[in-house]
PDB file of C-alpha atoms and ligand atoms in Angstrom:
ATOM      1  CA  MET A  29     130.365 127.814  85.635  1.00  0.00           C
ATOM      2  CA  ILE A  30     126.686 127.994  85.284  1.00  0.00           C
ATOM      3  CA  LEU A  31     124.950 124.908  86.655  1.00  0.00           C
ATOM      4  CA  GLU A  32     121.755 123.607  85.064  1.00  0.00           C
ATOM      5  CA  ASN A  33     118.633 123.974  87.114  1.00  0.00           C
ATOM      6  CA  SER A  34     120.246 126.350  89.557  1.00  0.00           C
ATOM      7  CA  PHE A  35     118.037 129.102  90.649  1.00  0.00           C
ATOM      8  CA  SER A  36     118.238 131.895  93.241  1.00  0.00           C
ATOM      9  CA  GLY A  37     115.985 131.653  96.326  1.00  0.00           C
ATOM     10  CA  LYS A  38     114.256 134.843  94.982  1.00  0.00           C
ATOM     11  CA  GLU A  39     113.531 133.262  91.616  1.00  0.00           C
ATOM     12  CA  ILE A  40     112.066 130.148  93.286  1.00  0.00           C
ATOM     13  CA  LEU A  41     109.821 132.152  95.588  1.00  0.00           C
ATOM     14  CA  THR A  42     108.639 134.318  92.791  1.00  0.00           C
ATOM     15  CA  TRP A  43     107.939 131.212  90.734  1.00  0.00           C
ATOM     16  CA  ARG A  44     106.089 129.604  93.648  1.00  0.00           C
ATOM     17  CA  ASN A  45     103.816 132.625  94.071  1.00  0.00           C
ATOM     18  CA  PHE A  46     103.084 132.839  90.329  1.00  0.00           C
ATOM     19  CA  GLN A  47     102.239 129.102  90.213  1.00  0.00           C
ATOM     20  CA  LEU A  48      99.802 129.426  93.202  1.00  0.00           C
ATOM     21  CA  ALA A  49      98.121 132.419  91.641  1.00  0.00           C
ATOM     22  CA  LYS A  50      97.092 129.962  88.882  1.00  0.00           C
ATOM     23  CA  GLY A  51      95.370 127.671  91.426  1.00  0.00           C
ATOM     24  CA  GLY A  52      95.925 124.758  93.673  1.00  0.00           C
ATOM     25  CA  ASN A  53      97.304 124.914  97.121  1.00  0.00           C
ATOM     26  CA  SER A  54     100.764 125.268  98.816  1.00  0.00           C
ATOM     27  CA  VAL A  55     100.765 121.681 100.179  1.00  0.00           C
ATOM     28  CA  ASP A  56     100.548 120.155  96.670  1.00  0.00           C
ATOM     29  CA  LEU A  57     102.934 122.775  95.179  1.00  0.00           C
ATOM     30  CA  ASP A  58     105.470 122.156  97.906  1.00  0.00           C
ATOM     31  CA  TRP A  59     105.062 118.420  97.515  1.00  0.00           C
ATOM     32  CA  LEU A  60     106.056 118.905  93.774  1.00  0.00           C
ATOM     33  CA  LEU A  61     108.928 121.147  94.765  1.00  0.00           C
ATOM     34  CA  ASP A  62     110.134 118.428  97.046  1.00  0.00           C
ATOM     35  CA  LEU A  63     109.499 115.264  95.081  1.00  0.00           C
ATOM     36  CA  GLY A  64     109.961 116.750  91.589  1.00  0.00           C
ATOM     37  CA  GLY A  65     112.460 119.446  92.321  1.00  0.00           C
ATOM     38  CA  GLY A  66     114.389 117.949  95.186  1.00  0.00           C
ATOM     39  CA  LEU A  67     113.803 120.982  97.418  1.00  0.00           C
ATOM     40  CA  SER A  68     112.614 119.763 100.766  1.00  0.00           C
ATOM     41  CA  TRP A  69     110.143 121.627 103.025  1.00  0.00           C
ATOM     42  CA  SER A  70     113.078 122.611 105.378  1.00  0.00           C
ATOM     43  CA  ASP A  71     115.137 123.757 102.341  1.00  0.00           C
ATOM     44  CA  LEU A  72     112.151 125.889 101.405  1.00  0.00           C
ATOM     45  CA  GLN A  73     112.179 127.550 104.864  1.00  0.00           C
ATOM     46  CA  ILE A  74     115.910 128.383 104.568  1.00  0.00           C
ATOM     47  CA  LEU A  75     115.429 129.611 101.184  1.00  0.00           C
ATOM     48  CA  LYS A  76     112.870 132.169 102.447  1.00  0.00           C
ATOM     49  CA  ILE A  77     115.625 133.782 104.672  1.00  0.00           C
ATOM     50  CA  SER A  78     118.516 133.304 102.127  1.00  0.00           C
ATOM     51  CA  GLN A  79     117.102 134.446  98.986  1.00  0.00           C
ATOM     52  CA  GLU A  80     120.171 135.655  97.200  1.00  0.00           C
ATOM     53  CA  ARG A  81     121.746 132.166  97.502  1.00  0.00           C
ATOM     54  CA  ASN A  82     121.389 129.700  94.582  1.00  0.00           C
ATOM     55  CA  TYR A  83     119.684 126.425  94.950  1.00  0.00           C
ATOM     56  CA  GLN A  84     120.225 123.387  92.699  1.00  0.00           C
ATOM     57  CA  LEU A  85     116.954 121.697  91.578  1.00  0.00           C
ATOM     58  CA  ASN A  86     116.386 118.275  89.901  1.00  0.00           C
ATOM     59  CA  LEU A  87     114.156 119.755  87.230  1.00  0.00           C
ATOM     60  CA  SER A  88     114.024 123.329  85.768  1.00  0.00           C
ATOM     61  CA  LEU A  89     111.296 125.766  86.922  1.00  0.00           C
ATOM     62  CA  GLN A  90     109.998 125.456  83.419  1.00  0.00           C
ATOM     63  CA  GLU A  91     109.573 121.749  83.644  1.00  0.00           C
ATOM     64  CA  LEU A  92     108.003 122.041  87.199  1.00  0.00           C
ATOM     65  CA  SER A  93     105.466 124.644  85.676  1.00  0.00           C
ATOM     66  CA  VAL A  94     104.437 122.144  83.024  1.00  0.00           C
ATOM     67  CA  ILE A  95     103.782 119.429  85.654  1.00  0.00           C
ATOM     68  CA  TRP A  96     101.898 121.924  87.752  1.00  0.00           C
ATOM     69  CA  MET A  97      99.711 123.034  84.840  1.00  0.00           C
ATOM     70  CA  ARG A  98      98.855 119.380  83.821  1.00  0.00           C
ATOM     71  CA  PHE A  99      97.935 118.850  87.570  1.00  0.00           C
ATOM     72  CA  LEU A 100      95.623 121.952  87.642  1.00  0.00           C
ATOM     73  CA  ASP A 101      94.150 121.676  84.064  1.00  0.00           C
ATOM     74  CA  GLN A 102      93.966 117.868  83.496  1.00  0.00           C
ATOM     75  CA  LYS A 103      94.022 116.781  87.025  1.00  0.00           C
ATOM     76  CA  ILE A 104      96.845 114.401  86.424  1.00  0.00           C
ATOM     77  CA  PRO A 105      98.121 113.445  89.821  1.00  0.00           C
ATOM     78  CA  LEU A 106     101.543 114.686  90.726  1.00  0.00           C
ATOM     79  CA  GLN A 107     102.625 111.228  91.778  1.00  0.00           C
ATOM     80  CA  TYR A 108     102.121 109.854  88.246  1.00  0.00           C
ATOM     81  CA  GLN A 109     103.816 112.860  86.688  1.00  0.00           C
ATOM     82  CA  VAL A 110     106.844 112.642  88.985  1.00  0.00           C
ATOM     83  CA  GLY A 111     106.657 108.871  88.789  1.00  0.00           C
ATOM     84  CA  ARG A 112     107.235 108.426  92.591  1.00  0.00           C
ATOM     85  CA  CYS A 113     105.346 108.369  95.870  1.00  0.00           C
ATOM     86  CA  PRO A 114     106.558 108.210  99.390  1.00  0.00           C
ATOM     87  CA  TRP A 115     104.794 105.670 101.544  1.00  0.00           C
ATOM     88  CA  ARG A 116     105.617 104.743 105.024  1.00  0.00           C
ATOM     89  CA  ASP A 117     109.379 104.891 105.371  1.00  0.00           C
ATOM     90  CA  PHE A 118     110.206 104.430 101.645  1.00  0.00           C
ATOM     91  CA  GLU A 119     109.560 105.694  98.177  1.00  0.00           C
ATOM     92  CA  LEU A 120     107.791 103.703  95.473  1.00  0.00           C
ATOM     93  CA  GLU A 121     107.887 104.035  91.766  1.00  0.00           C
ATOM     94  CA  VAL A 122     104.265 104.592  90.569  1.00  0.00           C
ATOM     95  CA  ASN A 123     102.611 104.827  87.132  1.00  0.00           C
ATOM     96  CA  PRO A 124      99.031 104.822  85.967  1.00  0.00           C
ATOM     97  CA  SER A 125      98.785 101.103  86.021  1.00  0.00           C
ATOM     98  CA  VAL A 126      98.531 101.164  89.755  1.00  0.00           C
ATOM     99  CA  LEU A 127      96.579 102.955  92.429  1.00  0.00           C
ATOM    100  CA  ILE A 128      98.554 105.683  94.090  1.00  0.00           C
ATOM    101  CA  PRO A 129      99.201 104.179  97.535  1.00  0.00           C
ATOM    102  CA  ARG A 130      97.153 106.047 100.183  1.00  0.00           C
ATOM    103  CA  GLN A 131      98.293 107.129 103.538  1.00  0.00           C
ATOM    104  CA  GLU A 132      95.350 105.397 105.394  1.00  0.00           C
ATOM    105  CA  THR A 133      96.510 102.053 103.995  1.00  0.00           C
ATOM    106  CA  GLU A 134      99.834 102.403 105.975  1.00  0.00           C
ATOM    107  CA  VAL A 135      97.923 101.544 109.134  1.00  0.00           C
ATOM    108  CA  MET A 136      97.455  97.971 107.860  1.00  0.00           C
ATOM    109  CA  ILE A 137     101.052  97.267 108.495  1.00  0.00           C
ATOM    110  CA  ASP A 138     100.816  98.540 112.071  1.00  0.00           C
ATOM    111  CA  LEU A 139      97.775  96.328 112.511  1.00  0.00           C
ATOM    112  CA  ALA A 140      99.666  93.363 111.303  1.00  0.00           C
ATOM    113  CA  LEU A 141     102.519  94.061 113.603  1.00  0.00           C
ATOM    114  CA  SER A 142     100.234  94.459 116.611  1.00  0.00           C
ATOM    115  CA  LYS A 143      98.429  91.188 115.900  1.00  0.00           C
ATOM    116  CA  VAL A 144     101.380  88.939 114.946  1.00  0.00           C
ATOM    117  CA  ASN A 145     104.691  89.045 116.537  1.00  0.00           C
ATOM    118  CA  PRO A 146     107.271  88.263 113.871  1.00  0.00           C
ATOM    119  CA  CYS A 147     109.922  87.074 116.200  1.00  0.00           C
ATOM    120  CA  GLU A 148     107.649  84.929 118.323  1.00  0.00           C
ATOM    121  CA  LYS A 149     106.270  83.345 115.200  1.00  0.00           C
ATOM    122  CA  GLY A 150     109.685  82.606 113.788  1.00  0.00           C
ATOM    123  CA  ILE A 151     109.196  81.777 110.033  1.00  0.00           C
ATOM    124  CA  GLY A 152     105.786  82.325 108.535  1.00  0.00           C
ATOM    125  CA  ARG A 153     104.149  83.096 105.203  1.00  0.00           C
ATOM    126  CA  TRP A 154     102.274  86.313 104.188  1.00  0.00           C
ATOM    127  CA  VAL A 155     100.327  87.195 101.044  1.00  0.00           C
ATOM    128  CA  ASP A 156      99.426  90.694  99.683  1.00  0.00           C
ATOM    129  CA  LEU A 157      96.395  90.141  97.528  1.00  0.00           C
ATOM    130  CA  GLY A 158      96.157  92.839  94.758  1.00  0.00           C
ATOM    131  CA  THR A 159      99.608  94.366  95.437  1.00  0.00           C
ATOM    132  CA  GLY A 160      99.501  97.144  92.902  1.00  0.00           C
ATOM    133  CA  SER A 161     102.687  99.106  93.387  1.00  0.00           C
ATOM    134  CA  GLY A 162     103.922  96.545  95.927  1.00  0.00           C
ATOM    135  CA  ALA A 163     103.547  99.075  98.857  1.00  0.00           C
ATOM    136  CA  LEU A 164     102.015  96.543 101.352  1.00  0.00           C
ATOM    137  CA  ALA A 165     104.334  93.689 100.201  1.00  0.00           C
ATOM    138  CA  ILE A 166     107.410  95.819 100.719  1.00  0.00           C
ATOM    139  CA  ALA A 167     106.307  96.966 104.158  1.00  0.00           C
ATOM    140  CA  LEU A 168     105.417  93.385 105.108  1.00  0.00           C
ATOM    141  CA  ALA A 169     108.843  92.121 103.923  1.00  0.00           C
ATOM    142  CA  ARG A 170     110.512  94.816 106.074  1.00  0.00           C
ATOM    143  CA  SER A 171     108.372  94.013 109.175  1.00  0.00           C
ATOM    144  CA  PHE A 172     108.581  90.250 108.868  1.00  0.00           C
ATOM    145  CA  PRO A 173     112.071  89.856 107.677  1.00  0.00           C
ATOM    146  CA  LYS A 174     112.249  86.075 108.210  1.00  0.00           C
ATOM    147  CA  TRP A 175     108.983  85.188 106.568  1.00  0.00           C
ATOM    148  CA  ILE A 176     108.281  84.142 103.046  1.00  0.00           C
ATOM    149  CA  GLY A 177     106.045  86.461 101.090  1.00  0.00           C
ATOM    150  CA  HIS A 178     103.763  86.216  98.122  1.00  0.00           C
ATOM    151  CA  ALA A 179     102.290  89.110  96.059  1.00  0.00           C
ATOM    152  CA  VAL A 180      99.498  88.711  93.653  1.00  0.00           C
ATOM    153  CA  ASP A 181      97.941  91.013  91.135  1.00  0.00           C
ATOM    154  CA  CYS A 182      95.738  90.396  87.980  1.00  0.00           C
ATOM    155  CA  SER A 183      97.414  93.246  86.091  1.00  0.00           C
ATOM    156  CA  GLU A 184     100.541  92.249  84.287  1.00  0.00           C
ATOM    157  CA  ASN A 185     101.725  95.964  84.296  1.00  0.00           C
ATOM    158  CA  ALA A 186     101.081  96.330  87.977  1.00  0.00           C
ATOM    159  CA  LEU A 187     102.984  93.162  88.709  1.00  0.00           C
ATOM    160  CA  THR A 188     105.986  94.360  86.562  1.00  0.00           C
ATOM    161  CA  LEU A 189     106.146  97.509  88.544  1.00  0.00           C
ATOM    162  CA  ALA A 190     105.626  95.874  91.914  1.00  0.00           C
ATOM    163  CA  THR A 191     108.482  93.469  91.026  1.00  0.00           C
ATOM    164  CA  LYS A 192     110.718  96.363  90.172  1.00  0.00           C
ATOM    165  CA  ASN A 193     109.877  98.146  93.505  1.00  0.00           C
ATOM    166  CA  ILE A 194     110.370  94.992  95.498  1.00  0.00           C
ATOM    167  CA  GLU A 195     113.743  94.289  93.773  1.00  0.00           C
ATOM    168  CA  LYS A 196     114.921  97.848  94.572  1.00  0.00           C
ATOM    169  CA  LEU A 197     113.511  98.099  98.220  1.00  0.00           C
ATOM    170  CA  VAL A 198     113.659  94.664  99.640  1.00  0.00           C
ATOM    171  CA  SER A 199     115.979  92.648  97.395  1.00  0.00           C
ATOM    172  CA  ASP A 200     117.023  90.278 100.130  1.00  0.00           C
ATOM    173  CA  SER A 201     113.613  89.118 100.949  1.00  0.00           C
ATOM    174  CA  GLU A 202     111.980  85.933  99.606  1.00  0.00           C
ATOM    175  CA  ILE A 203     108.923  87.064  97.811  1.00  0.00           C
ATOM    176  CA  TYR A 204     107.065  85.240  95.034  1.00  0.00           C
ATOM    177  CA  MET A 205     105.123  87.217  92.492  1.00  0.00           C
ATOM    178  CA  HIS A 206     101.863  85.806  90.992  1.00  0.00           C
ATOM    179  CA  LEU A 207      99.845  86.980  88.109  1.00  0.00           C
ATOM    180  CA  GLY A 208      96.143  86.113  88.705  1.00  0.00           C
ATOM    181  CA  ASN A 209      93.019  86.712  90.589  1.00  0.00           C
ATOM    182  CA  TRP A 210      93.231  86.941  94.341  1.00  0.00           C
ATOM    183  CA  TRP A 211      93.809  83.412  95.685  1.00  0.00           C
ATOM    184  CA  GLU A 212      93.697  81.514  92.308  1.00  0.00           C
ATOM    185  CA  PRO A 213      97.411  81.390  91.643  1.00  0.00           C
ATOM    186  CA  LEU A 214      98.149  80.335  95.280  1.00  0.00           C
ATOM    187  CA  THR A 215      96.578  76.806  95.386  1.00  0.00           C
ATOM    188  CA  THR A 216      99.984  75.167  95.930  1.00  0.00           C
ATOM    189  CA  TRP A 217     100.321  76.939  99.223  1.00  0.00           C
ATOM    190  CA  PHE A 218      96.794  76.741 100.428  1.00  0.00           C
ATOM    191  CA  GLY A 219      96.447  76.244 104.145  1.00  0.00           C
ATOM    192  CA  THR A 220      99.969  77.736 104.832  1.00  0.00           C
ATOM    193  CA  PHE A 221      99.287  81.581 105.051  1.00  0.00           C
ATOM    194  CA  ASP A 222      99.698  82.911 108.464  1.00  0.00           C
ATOM    195  CA  LEU A 223      98.793  86.431 107.301  1.00  0.00           C
ATOM    196  CA  ALA A 224      96.771  87.606 104.258  1.00  0.00           C
ATOM    197  CA  ILE A 225      96.372  91.270 103.597  1.00  0.00           C
ATOM    198  CA  ALA A 226      94.313  93.090 100.949  1.00  0.00           C
ATOM    199  CA  ASN A 227      93.394  96.466  99.883  1.00  0.00           C
ATOM    200  CA  PRO A 228      91.024  95.455  97.109  1.00  0.00           C
ATOM    201  CA  PRO A 229      88.822  97.646  94.813  1.00  0.00           C
ATOM    202  CA  TYR A 230      85.901  98.481  97.057  1.00  0.00           C
ATOM    203  CA  ILE A 231      84.196 101.599  95.616  1.00  0.00           C
ATOM    204  CA  PRO A 232      80.607 100.804  94.530  1.00  0.00           C
ATOM    205  CA  LYS A 233      79.949 101.342  90.832  1.00  0.00           C
ATOM    206  CA  SER A 234      77.324 103.905  91.555  1.00  0.00           C
ATOM    207  CA  ASN A 235      79.891 106.155  93.238  1.00  0.00           C
ATOM    208  CA  PHE A 236      81.637 106.696  89.948  1.00  0.00           C
ATOM    209  CA  GLU A 237      80.356 110.168  89.305  1.00  0.00           C
ATOM    210  CA  LYS A 238      80.880 111.304  92.927  1.00  0.00           C
ATOM    211  CA  LEU A 239      84.695 110.412  92.768  1.00  0.00           C
ATOM    212  CA  ASP A 240      87.195 113.165  92.538  1.00  0.00           C
ATOM    213  CA  SER A 241      87.977 113.591  88.837  1.00  0.00           C
ATOM    214  CA  ALA A 242      91.662 113.105  89.481  1.00  0.00           C
ATOM    215  CA  VAL A 243      90.924 109.565  90.811  1.00  0.00           C
ATOM    216  CA  ARG A 244      88.138 108.754  88.340  1.00  0.00           C
ATOM    217  CA  GLU A 245      89.972 109.918  85.257  1.00  0.00           C
ATOM    218  CA  HIS A 246      93.563 108.875  85.924  1.00  0.00           C
ATOM    219  CA  GLU A 247      93.615 105.947  88.412  1.00  0.00           C
ATOM    220  CA  PRO A 248      93.116 102.363  87.165  1.00  0.00           C
ATOM    221  CA  HIS A 249      89.410 101.372  87.523  1.00  0.00           C
ATOM    222  CA  LEU A 250      90.511  97.831  87.984  1.00  0.00           C
ATOM    223  CA  ALA A 251      91.970  98.931  91.282  1.00  0.00           C
ATOM    224  CA  LEU A 252      89.010 101.102  92.393  1.00  0.00           C
ATOM    225  CA  PHE A 253      85.611  99.543  91.616  1.00  0.00           C
ATOM    226  CA  GLY A 254      84.287  96.515  93.388  1.00  0.00           C
ATOM    227  CA  GLY A 255      80.914  95.851  91.572  1.00  0.00           C
ATOM    228  CA  ASP A 256      77.464  97.109  92.533  1.00  0.00           C
ATOM    229  CA  ASP A 257      77.929  97.353  96.280  1.00  0.00           C
ATOM    230  CA  GLY A 258      81.688  97.501  96.167  1.00  0.00           C
ATOM    231  CA  LEU A 259      82.169  94.283  97.955  1.00  0.00           C
ATOM    232  CA  ASP A 260      82.623  91.699  95.154  1.00  0.00           C
ATOM    233  CA  CYS A 261      86.380  91.453  95.595  1.00  0.00           C
ATOM    234  CA  CYS A 262      86.059  91.445  99.396  1.00  0.00           C
ATOM    235  CA  ARG A 263      83.612  88.440  99.319  1.00  0.00           C
ATOM    236  CA  GLU A 264      86.015  86.563  96.975  1.00  0.00           C
ATOM    237  CA  ILE A 265      88.995  87.329  99.183  1.00  0.00           C
ATOM    238  CA  ILE A 266      87.265  86.258 102.314  1.00  0.00           C
ATOM    239  CA  LYS A 267      86.106  82.977 100.711  1.00  0.00           C
ATOM    240  CA  GLY A 268      89.557  82.319  99.412  1.00  0.00           C
ATOM    241  CA  SER A 269      90.978  83.020 102.820  1.00  0.00           C
ATOM    242  CA  MET A 270      88.951  80.018 104.241  1.00  0.00           C
ATOM    243  CA  ASN A 271      91.201  77.778 102.064  1.00  0.00           C
ATOM    244  CA  GLY A 272      94.366  79.909 102.061  1.00  0.00           C
ATOM    245  CA  LEU A 273      94.969  80.679 105.700  1.00  0.00           C
ATOM    246  CA  SER A 274      96.848  78.367 108.044  1.00  0.00           C
ATOM    247  CA  PRO A 275      94.951  77.360 111.254  1.00  0.00           C
ATOM    248  CA  GLY A 276      94.326  80.474 113.074  1.00  0.00           C
ATOM    249  CA  GLY A 277      95.760  82.622 110.234  1.00  0.00           C
ATOM    250  CA  LEU A 278      94.937  86.329 110.145  1.00  0.00           C
ATOM    251  CA  LEU A 279      93.079  88.278 107.393  1.00  0.00           C
ATOM    252  CA  ILE A 280      93.356  92.061 107.373  1.00  0.00           C
ATOM    253  CA  ILE A 281      91.275  93.830 104.671  1.00  0.00           C
ATOM    254  CA  GLU A 282      90.624  97.432 103.754  1.00  0.00           C
ATOM    255  CA  HIS A 283      87.092  98.627 102.878  1.00  0.00           C
ATOM    256  CA  ASN A 284      85.185 101.722 102.193  1.00  0.00           C
ATOM    257  CA  CYS A 285      84.077 104.115 104.918  1.00  0.00           C
ATOM    258  CA  ASP A 286      80.552 102.705 105.134  1.00  0.00           C
ATOM    259  CA  GLN A 287      81.171  99.025 104.670  1.00  0.00           C
ATOM    260  CA  SER A 288      82.436  97.916 108.114  1.00  0.00           C
ATOM    261  CA  GLU A 289      79.233  96.307 109.297  1.00  0.00           C
ATOM    262  CA  ARG A 290      78.803  94.429 105.982  1.00  0.00           C
ATOM    263  CA  VAL A 291      82.358  93.079 105.934  1.00  0.00           C
ATOM    264  CA  LEU A 292      82.286  92.092 109.577  1.00  0.00           C
ATOM    265  CA  SER A 293      79.065  90.215 108.954  1.00  0.00           C
ATOM    266  CA  ILE A 294      80.514  88.292 105.992  1.00  0.00           C
ATOM    267  CA  LEU A 295      83.339  87.227 108.315  1.00  0.00           C
ATOM    268  CA  LYS A 296      81.012  86.275 111.014  1.00  0.00           C
ATOM    269  CA  LYS A 297      78.934  84.254 108.660  1.00  0.00           C
ATOM    270  CA  ASN A 298      81.866  82.279 107.433  1.00  0.00           C
ATOM    271  CA  ASP A 299      82.977  81.402 110.945  1.00  0.00           C
ATOM    272  CA  PHE A 300      86.063  83.635 111.275  1.00  0.00           C
ATOM    273  CA  TYR A 301      86.788  84.496 114.901  1.00  0.00           C
ATOM    274  CA  GLU A 302      88.597  87.331 116.828  1.00  0.00           C
ATOM    275  CA  ILE A 303      86.689  89.466 114.373  1.00  0.00           C
ATOM    276  CA  GLU A 304      87.231  93.109 114.753  1.00  0.00           C
ATOM    277  CA  PHE A 305      87.340  96.575 112.930  1.00  0.00           C
ATOM    278  CA  ALA A 306      90.087  99.146 113.018  1.00  0.00           C
ATOM    279  CA  ASN A 307      90.021 102.895 112.193  1.00  0.00           C
ATOM    280  CA  ASP A 308      92.096 104.761 109.743  1.00  0.00           C
ATOM    281  CA  LEU A 309      94.079 107.939 110.707  1.00  0.00           C
ATOM    282  CA  GLU A 310      90.876 109.996 110.475  1.00  0.00           C
ATOM    283  CA  GLY A 311      89.010 107.769 112.853  1.00  0.00           C
ATOM    284  CA  ILE A 312      86.844 106.156 110.158  1.00  0.00           C
ATOM    285  CA  ARG A 313      86.194 102.405 110.247  1.00  0.00           C
ATOM    286  CA  ARG A 314      88.277 101.318 107.373  1.00  0.00           C
ATOM    287  CA  PHE A 315      89.769  97.759 108.233  1.00  0.00           C
ATOM    288  CA  ALA A 316      88.350  94.413 109.144  1.00  0.00           C
ATOM    289  CA  LEU A 317      90.306  91.745 110.859  1.00  0.00           C
ATOM    290  CA  GLY A 318      89.579  88.058 111.574  1.00  0.00           C
ATOM    291  CA  ARG A 319      91.212  84.666 112.000  1.00  0.00           C
ATOM    292  CA  TYR A 320      90.057  81.389 110.469  1.00  0.00           C
ATOM    293  CA  THR A 321      90.623  77.801 111.238  1.00  0.00           C
ATOM    294  CA  LYS A 322      89.286  75.161 108.800  1.00  0.00           C
ATOM    295  CA  LYS A 323      87.190  72.512 110.598  1.00  0.00           C
TER     296      LYS A 323
HETATM  297  N1  LIG B 406      90.941 104.559  99.056  1.00  0.00           N
HETATM  298  C1  LIG B 406      90.787 104.674  97.624  1.00  0.00           C
HETATM  299  C2  LIG B 406      90.049 105.902  97.239  1.00  0.00           C
HETATM  300  O1  LIG B 406      89.185 106.242  97.919  1.00  0.00           O
HETATM  301  C3  LIG B 406      90.202 103.497  97.029  1.00  0.00           C
HETATM  302  C4  LIG B 406      91.071 102.309  97.084  1.00  0.00           C
HETATM  303  C5  LIG B 406      90.381 101.060  96.857  1.00  0.00           C
HETATM  304  O2  LIG B 406      89.328 100.917  96.164  1.00  0.00           O
HETATM  305  N2  LIG B 406      90.923 100.110  97.340  1.00  0.00           N
HETATM  306  O3  LIG B 406      90.301 106.613  96.280  1.00  0.00           O
END
């Protein structure tokens, strides 16, 4: 019996070298072999010493070549083509209506866990503002299993995808989905959010040309650009937090690499306290934190 998409190790290695000769790098190609082909990095190492054996892939080498060519020629991100993206300890479905979840954003969950003890606090309420694929919401639901969650997005397509990811990955959690702008759909729960988290669009409009074309041409501009200085959404979120947060509630927000001082000063001006910054995995100031109590 000949199995579909079954290839010898030798065929796969020859294919891999041929694709690399066209361009790109082995990290991206091996990501495609793993996420698209189902051949993990460790499978690939075994394959190198057992080349005569046959390996079963999820897609044919021909199909993988098409994806690789679209990645090289049209810069279509592999994650959109494969339709999936690993993030923290789970895998999300992604499509061009949402930003591809970035590794640096993973840190926000560790920051939340270091600032709020989910057990000590018993039941609480979190919100993910601008949820996109639902990445932060899913990780929050897993980290704060007894809490009630809310996820907001102004894109209907993004909210549909986030709902799908949430139903698949954290079906037992109590999470309410809202279509709308930042805090706007949440007025009913104002004053009750113990934790608000947001990775808003923060790239200044003027950086458009400087962006990598894979990002600029394929990721949703709605999730990328935050007005002239990049901080339009950030200001709106901070303002809304003053009504939305419970007494002493915590806001964690992601921003661009050069916006730390400005975001911290917006928090300070608005009487947030325990204001601090945190670095991303590359040591760049990427997050601002602060608590708020309404007077
Ligand atoms: N970090 C993303 C990038 O640099 C931007 C995400 C955002 O604007 N929130 O492509």
